[in-house]
Coordinates of C-alpha atoms and ligand atoms in Angstrom, one line a residue:
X1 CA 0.0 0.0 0.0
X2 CA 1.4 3.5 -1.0
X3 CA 1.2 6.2 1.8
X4 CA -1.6 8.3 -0.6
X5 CA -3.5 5.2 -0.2
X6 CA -3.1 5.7 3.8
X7 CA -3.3 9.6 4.0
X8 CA -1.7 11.6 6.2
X9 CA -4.1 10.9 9.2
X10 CA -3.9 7.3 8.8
X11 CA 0.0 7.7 9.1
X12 CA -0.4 9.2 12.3
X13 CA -3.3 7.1 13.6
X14 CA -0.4 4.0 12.9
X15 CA 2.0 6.2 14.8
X16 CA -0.3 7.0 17.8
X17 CA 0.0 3.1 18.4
X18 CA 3.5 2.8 19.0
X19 CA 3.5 5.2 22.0
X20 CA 1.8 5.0 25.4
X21 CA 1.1 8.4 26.8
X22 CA 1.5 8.5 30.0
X23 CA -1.6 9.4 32.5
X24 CA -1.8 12.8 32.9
X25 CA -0.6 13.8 29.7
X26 CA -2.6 14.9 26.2
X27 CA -0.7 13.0 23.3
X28 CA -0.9 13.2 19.8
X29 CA -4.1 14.2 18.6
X30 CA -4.5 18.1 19.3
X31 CA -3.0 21.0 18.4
X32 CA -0.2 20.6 21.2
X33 CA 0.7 17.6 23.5
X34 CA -0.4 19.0 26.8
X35 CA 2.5 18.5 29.8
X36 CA 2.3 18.8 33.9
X37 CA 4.4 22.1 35.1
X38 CA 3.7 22.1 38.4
X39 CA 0.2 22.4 40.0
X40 CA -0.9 25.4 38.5
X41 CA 0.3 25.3 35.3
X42 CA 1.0 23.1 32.4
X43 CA 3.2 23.2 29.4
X44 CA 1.8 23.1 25.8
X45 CA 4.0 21.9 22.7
X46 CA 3.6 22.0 19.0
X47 CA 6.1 21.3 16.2
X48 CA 5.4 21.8 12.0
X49 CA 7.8 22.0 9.1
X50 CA 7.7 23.8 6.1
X51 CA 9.3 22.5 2.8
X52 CA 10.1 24.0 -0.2
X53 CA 8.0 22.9 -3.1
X54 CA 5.5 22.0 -0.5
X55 CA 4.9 24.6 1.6
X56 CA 6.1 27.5 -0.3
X57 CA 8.0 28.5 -3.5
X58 CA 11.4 30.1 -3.1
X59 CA 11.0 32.5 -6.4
X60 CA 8.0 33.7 -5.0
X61 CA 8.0 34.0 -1.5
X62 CA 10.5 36.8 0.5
X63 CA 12.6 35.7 3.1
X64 CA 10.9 37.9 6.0
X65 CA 7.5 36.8 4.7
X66 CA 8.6 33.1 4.7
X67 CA 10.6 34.0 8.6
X68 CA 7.5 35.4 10.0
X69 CA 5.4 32.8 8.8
X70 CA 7.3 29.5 10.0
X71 CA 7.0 30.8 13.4
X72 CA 3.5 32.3 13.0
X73 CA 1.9 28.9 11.9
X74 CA 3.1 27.1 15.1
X75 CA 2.8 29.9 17.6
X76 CA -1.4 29.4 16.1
X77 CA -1.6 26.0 17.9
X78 CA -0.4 27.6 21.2
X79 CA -3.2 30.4 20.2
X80 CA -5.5 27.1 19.9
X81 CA -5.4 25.6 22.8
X82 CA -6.0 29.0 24.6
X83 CA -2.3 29.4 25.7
X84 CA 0.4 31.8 26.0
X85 CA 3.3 31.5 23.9
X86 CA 6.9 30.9 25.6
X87 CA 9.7 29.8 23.7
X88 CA 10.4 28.3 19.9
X89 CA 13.6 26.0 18.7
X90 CA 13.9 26.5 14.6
X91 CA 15.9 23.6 12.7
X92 CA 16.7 24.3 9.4
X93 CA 18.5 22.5 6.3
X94 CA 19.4 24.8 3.5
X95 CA 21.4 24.5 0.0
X96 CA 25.3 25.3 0.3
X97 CA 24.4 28.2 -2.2
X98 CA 21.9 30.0 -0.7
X99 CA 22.9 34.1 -0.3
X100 CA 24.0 34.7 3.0
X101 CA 21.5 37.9 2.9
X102 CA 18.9 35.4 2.3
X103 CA 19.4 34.0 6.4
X104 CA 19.7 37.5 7.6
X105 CA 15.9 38.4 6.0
X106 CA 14.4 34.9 7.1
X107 CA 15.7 35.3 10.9
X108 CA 14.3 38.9 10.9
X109 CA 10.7 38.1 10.0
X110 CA 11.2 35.1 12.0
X111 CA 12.4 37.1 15.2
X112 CA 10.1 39.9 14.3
X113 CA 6.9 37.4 15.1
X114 CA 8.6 35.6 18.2
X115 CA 9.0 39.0 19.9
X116 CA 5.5 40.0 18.8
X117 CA 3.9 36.9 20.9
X118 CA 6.7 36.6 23.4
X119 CA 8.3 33.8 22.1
X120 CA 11.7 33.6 22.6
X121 CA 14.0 31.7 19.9
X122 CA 15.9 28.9 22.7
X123 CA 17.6 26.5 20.2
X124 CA 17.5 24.6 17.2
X125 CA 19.7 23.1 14.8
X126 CA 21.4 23.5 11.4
X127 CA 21.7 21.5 8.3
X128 CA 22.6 21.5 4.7
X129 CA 20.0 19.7 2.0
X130 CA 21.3 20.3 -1.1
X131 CA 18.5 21.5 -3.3
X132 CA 15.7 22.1 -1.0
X133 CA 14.5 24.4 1.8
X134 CA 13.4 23.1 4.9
X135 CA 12.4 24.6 7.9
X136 CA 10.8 22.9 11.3
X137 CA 9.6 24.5 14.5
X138 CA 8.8 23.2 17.6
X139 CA 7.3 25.9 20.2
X140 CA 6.8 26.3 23.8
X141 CA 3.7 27.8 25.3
X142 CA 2.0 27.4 28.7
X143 CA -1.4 27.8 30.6
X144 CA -3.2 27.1 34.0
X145 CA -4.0 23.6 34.6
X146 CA -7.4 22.3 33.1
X147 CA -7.3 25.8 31.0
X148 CA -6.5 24.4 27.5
X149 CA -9.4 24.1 24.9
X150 CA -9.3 20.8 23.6
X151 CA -10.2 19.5 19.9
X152 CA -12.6 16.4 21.8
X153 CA -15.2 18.3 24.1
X154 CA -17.8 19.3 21.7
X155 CA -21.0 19.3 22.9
X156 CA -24.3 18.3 21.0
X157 CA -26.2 21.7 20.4
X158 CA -22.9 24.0 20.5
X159 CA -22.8 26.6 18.3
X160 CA -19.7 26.3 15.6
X161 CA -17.9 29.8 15.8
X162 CA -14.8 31.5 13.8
X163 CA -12.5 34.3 14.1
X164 CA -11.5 36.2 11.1
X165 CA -12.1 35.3 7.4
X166 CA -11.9 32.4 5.7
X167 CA -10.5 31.4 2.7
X168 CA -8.0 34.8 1.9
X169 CA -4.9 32.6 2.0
X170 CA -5.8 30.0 -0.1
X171 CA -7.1 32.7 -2.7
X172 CA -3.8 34.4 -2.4
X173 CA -1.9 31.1 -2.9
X174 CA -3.8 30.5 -6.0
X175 CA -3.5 33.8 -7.8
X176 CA 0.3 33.5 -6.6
X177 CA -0.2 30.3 -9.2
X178 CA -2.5 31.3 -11.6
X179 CA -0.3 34.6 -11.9
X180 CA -3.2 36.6 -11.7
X181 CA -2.2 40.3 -12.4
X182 CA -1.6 41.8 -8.9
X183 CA -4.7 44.1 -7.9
X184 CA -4.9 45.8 -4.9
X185 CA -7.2 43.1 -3.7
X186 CA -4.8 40.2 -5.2
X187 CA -2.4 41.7 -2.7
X188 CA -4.4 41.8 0.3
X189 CA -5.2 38.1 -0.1
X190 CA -1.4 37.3 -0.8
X191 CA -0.2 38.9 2.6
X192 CA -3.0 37.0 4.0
X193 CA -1.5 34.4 2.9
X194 CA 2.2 35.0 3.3
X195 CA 1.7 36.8 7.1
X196 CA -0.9 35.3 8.7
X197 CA -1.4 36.2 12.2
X198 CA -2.1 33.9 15.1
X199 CA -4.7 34.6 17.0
X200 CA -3.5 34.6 20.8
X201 CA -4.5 37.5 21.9
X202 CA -8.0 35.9 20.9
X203 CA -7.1 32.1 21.8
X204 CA -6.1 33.4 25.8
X205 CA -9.8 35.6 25.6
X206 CA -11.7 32.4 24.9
X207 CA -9.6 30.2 26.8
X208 CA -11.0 32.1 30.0
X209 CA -14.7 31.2 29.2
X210 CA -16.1 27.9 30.4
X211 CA -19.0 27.8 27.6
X212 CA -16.3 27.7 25.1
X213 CA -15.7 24.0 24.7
X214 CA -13.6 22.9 21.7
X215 CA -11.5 25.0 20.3
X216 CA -8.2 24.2 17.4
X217 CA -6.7 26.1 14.6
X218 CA -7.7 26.6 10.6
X219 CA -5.2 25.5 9.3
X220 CA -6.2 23.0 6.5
X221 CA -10.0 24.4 5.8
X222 CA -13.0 24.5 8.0
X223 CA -14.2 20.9 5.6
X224 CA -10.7 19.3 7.2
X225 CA -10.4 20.6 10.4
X226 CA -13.8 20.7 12.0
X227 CA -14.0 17.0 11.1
X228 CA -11.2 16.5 14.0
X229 CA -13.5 18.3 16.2
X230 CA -16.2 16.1 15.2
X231 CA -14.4 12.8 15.4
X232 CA -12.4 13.3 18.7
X233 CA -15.6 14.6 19.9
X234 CA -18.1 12.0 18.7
X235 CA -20.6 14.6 17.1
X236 CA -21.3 15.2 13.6
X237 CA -22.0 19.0 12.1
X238 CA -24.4 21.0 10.1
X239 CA -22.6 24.6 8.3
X240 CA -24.7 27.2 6.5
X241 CA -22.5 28.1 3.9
X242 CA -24.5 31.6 3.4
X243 CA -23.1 32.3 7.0
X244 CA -19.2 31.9 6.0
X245 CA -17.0 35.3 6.8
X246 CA -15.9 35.8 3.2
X247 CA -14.3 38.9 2.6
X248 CA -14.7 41.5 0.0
X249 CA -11.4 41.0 -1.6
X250 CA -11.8 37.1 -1.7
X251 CA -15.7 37.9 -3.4
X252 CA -13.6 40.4 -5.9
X253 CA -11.3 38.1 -7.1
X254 CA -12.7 34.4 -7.0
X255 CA -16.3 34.7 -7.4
X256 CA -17.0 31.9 -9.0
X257 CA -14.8 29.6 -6.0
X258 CA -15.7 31.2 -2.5
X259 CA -17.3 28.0 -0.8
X260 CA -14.8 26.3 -2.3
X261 CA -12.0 28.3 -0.9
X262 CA -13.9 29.0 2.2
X263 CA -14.1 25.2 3.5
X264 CA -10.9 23.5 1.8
X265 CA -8.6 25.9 0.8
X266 CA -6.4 25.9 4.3
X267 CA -3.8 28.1 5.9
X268 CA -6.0 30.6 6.9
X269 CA -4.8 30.4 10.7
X270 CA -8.3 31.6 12.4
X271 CA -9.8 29.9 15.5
X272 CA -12.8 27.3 15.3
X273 CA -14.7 26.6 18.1
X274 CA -17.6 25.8 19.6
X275 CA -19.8 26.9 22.2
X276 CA -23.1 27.0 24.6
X277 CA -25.2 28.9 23.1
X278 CA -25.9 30.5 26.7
X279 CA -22.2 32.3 26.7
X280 CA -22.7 34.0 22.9
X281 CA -22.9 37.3 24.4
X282 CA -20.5 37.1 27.0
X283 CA -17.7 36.8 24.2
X284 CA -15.6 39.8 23.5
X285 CA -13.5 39.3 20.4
X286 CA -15.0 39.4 16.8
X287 CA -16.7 35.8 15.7
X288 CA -19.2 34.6 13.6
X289 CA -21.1 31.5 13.8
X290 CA -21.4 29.1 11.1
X291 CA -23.4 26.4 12.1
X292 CA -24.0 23.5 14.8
X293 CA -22.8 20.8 16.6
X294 CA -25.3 17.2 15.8
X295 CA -25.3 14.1 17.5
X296 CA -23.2 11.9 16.0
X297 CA -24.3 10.2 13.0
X298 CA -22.7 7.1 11.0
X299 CA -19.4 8.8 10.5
X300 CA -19.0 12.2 12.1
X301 CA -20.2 14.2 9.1
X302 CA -21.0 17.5 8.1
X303 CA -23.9 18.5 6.3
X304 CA -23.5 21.6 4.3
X305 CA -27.0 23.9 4.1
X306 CA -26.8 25.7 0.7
X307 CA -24.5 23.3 -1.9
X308 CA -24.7 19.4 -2.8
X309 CA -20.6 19.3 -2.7
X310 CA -18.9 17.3 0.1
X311 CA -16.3 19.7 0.7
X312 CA -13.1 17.8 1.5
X313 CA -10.5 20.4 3.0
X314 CA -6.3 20.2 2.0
X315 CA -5.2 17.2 1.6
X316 CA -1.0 16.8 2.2
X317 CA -1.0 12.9 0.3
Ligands
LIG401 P1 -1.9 20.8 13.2 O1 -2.5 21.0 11.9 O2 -2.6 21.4 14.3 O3 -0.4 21.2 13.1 P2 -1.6 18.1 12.5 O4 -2.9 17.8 11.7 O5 -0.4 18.4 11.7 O6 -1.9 19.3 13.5 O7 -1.4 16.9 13.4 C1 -2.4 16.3 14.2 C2 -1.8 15.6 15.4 O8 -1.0 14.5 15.0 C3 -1.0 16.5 16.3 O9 -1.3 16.2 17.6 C4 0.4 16.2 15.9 O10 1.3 16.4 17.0 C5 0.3 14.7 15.6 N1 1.4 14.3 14.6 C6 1.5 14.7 13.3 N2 2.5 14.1 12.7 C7 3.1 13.3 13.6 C8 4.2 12.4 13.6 N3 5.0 12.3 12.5 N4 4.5 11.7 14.7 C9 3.8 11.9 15.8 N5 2.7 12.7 15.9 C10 2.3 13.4 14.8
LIG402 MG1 -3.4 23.3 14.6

């Protein structure tokens, strides 16, 4: 069997089985592994990699833009468990032949988010690769015991909530590769997409609110992700697509592909969660709700109110 056959998620279901996680300890499964710190607080971790060809193209992307967003993308799943970002270690492998000047712009846009969310660069470590770009964080976060907002405590009758807008990055990304001509509302959606900006100032609000109960990161489409809600939580979903934040620019340029962009197109970095329907006014950052938590039905599904599509999300194999 080939690993596209698998899919990324049943590669890490297989992994998950080698390891026992200790009582006491979240594992792999959410947005960070949750550790003990002492008896008030605990320690979240994360770690993603971003690879040329995969991730990003190096004739298209600047070095800042690429710095700020390998540590943006992991300091979002501190944001997503409602924590506070503390440290990050970067490991990169780069060609022999890369300009020097190159580094110097990818370590400033990289330092300039760290020191925006308090995230202080601790270690890392250095390698070459001869033709590609590779870049992997791991980063440190904490918050007070029994704080962090889990992907697996859905509750049937919760509204389904996110911040922001969704589908700006992946409608930058594909004018990047359509080379659409670059109109001021091309641009907006391309820094979406190259500088996207983790919600923790957001992610600690809602972490404070009991009523909030599931809560991860967009970071593959609203079609992917929620479907980790769903599953860990053993609920299924209904999401009005005429209630989607879709923003003006996105409408301007990709009319004709909004819900598709909206649900599958990934790398948007907003919040989803869910929540009692008793706390929605209590809530003090800038949401909209999308749709509803079911009761489970064969296979944690989502029904989508306005299209026939099964949106799918991105999909790495
Ligand atoms: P995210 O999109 O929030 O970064 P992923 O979908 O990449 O999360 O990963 C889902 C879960 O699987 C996370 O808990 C992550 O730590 C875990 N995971 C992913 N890849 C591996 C791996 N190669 N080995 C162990 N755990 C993994
Ligand atoms: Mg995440």
């Amino acid at each position: 069997m080939k690993l596209k056959d698998i899919g990324e998620f049943g590669l890490i279901e297989k992994i998950k089985q080698t390891t026992s996680i200790p009582d006491g300890v979240i594992g792999i499964g959410d947005d960070c592994a949750i550790l003990p710190q002492d008896t008030l607080m605990e320690t979240l971790v994360s770690t993603d990699m971003l690879v040329e060809g995969s991730h990003f193209l190096r004739s298209d992307v600047k070095p800042k833009q690429l710095g700020w967003k390998s540590a943006a993308v992991n300091i979002s799943d501190i944001a997503a468990m409602g924590g506070k970002p503390l440290a990050t270690f970067l490991s990169i492998a780069l060609p022999p032949d890369l300009e020097s000047e190159w580094i110097d712009d990818f370590i400033s846009g990289y330092s300039e988010c760290c020191t925006k969310y308090g995230a202080t660069l601790l270690g890392g470590d250095t390698t070459s690769c001869e033709d590609k770009i590779c870049i992997n964080v791991t980063v440190l976060g904490t918050c007070p015991v029994g704080s962090a907002k889990l992907r697996s405590t859905a509750k049937v009758s919760d509204l389904i909530c996110v911040t922001g807008n969704l589908g700006d990055s992946a409608g930058g990304l594909k004018a990047i590769l359509e080379h659409r001509p670059r109109t001021e509302d091309c641009k907006r959606l391309i820094e979406r997409h190259y500088h996207p900006v983790p919600r923790v100032v957001e992610g600690l609000k809602l972490s404070k609110l009991e009523g909030i109960h599931a809560m991860m990161d967009i970071s593959d489409g609203i079609a992917s992700d929620l479907r980790h809600i769903l599953k860990s939580s053993n609920v299924s979903a209904e999401i009005d697509l005429s209630k989607l934040p879709i923003s003006d620019e996105l409408k301007a340029v990709w009319p004709e592909d909004l819900y598709n962009l909206a649900t599958s197109g990934g790398e948007d970095y907003e919040l989803l969660f869910t929540i009692d329907p008793s706390i929605i006014s209590s809530i003090s950052i800038p949401f909209t709700v999308i749709g509803t938590i079911l009761p489970n039905n064969d296979n944690n599904t989502i029904q989508w109110i306005g299209s026939d599509t099964v949106f799918m999300g991105f999909r790495h194999f």
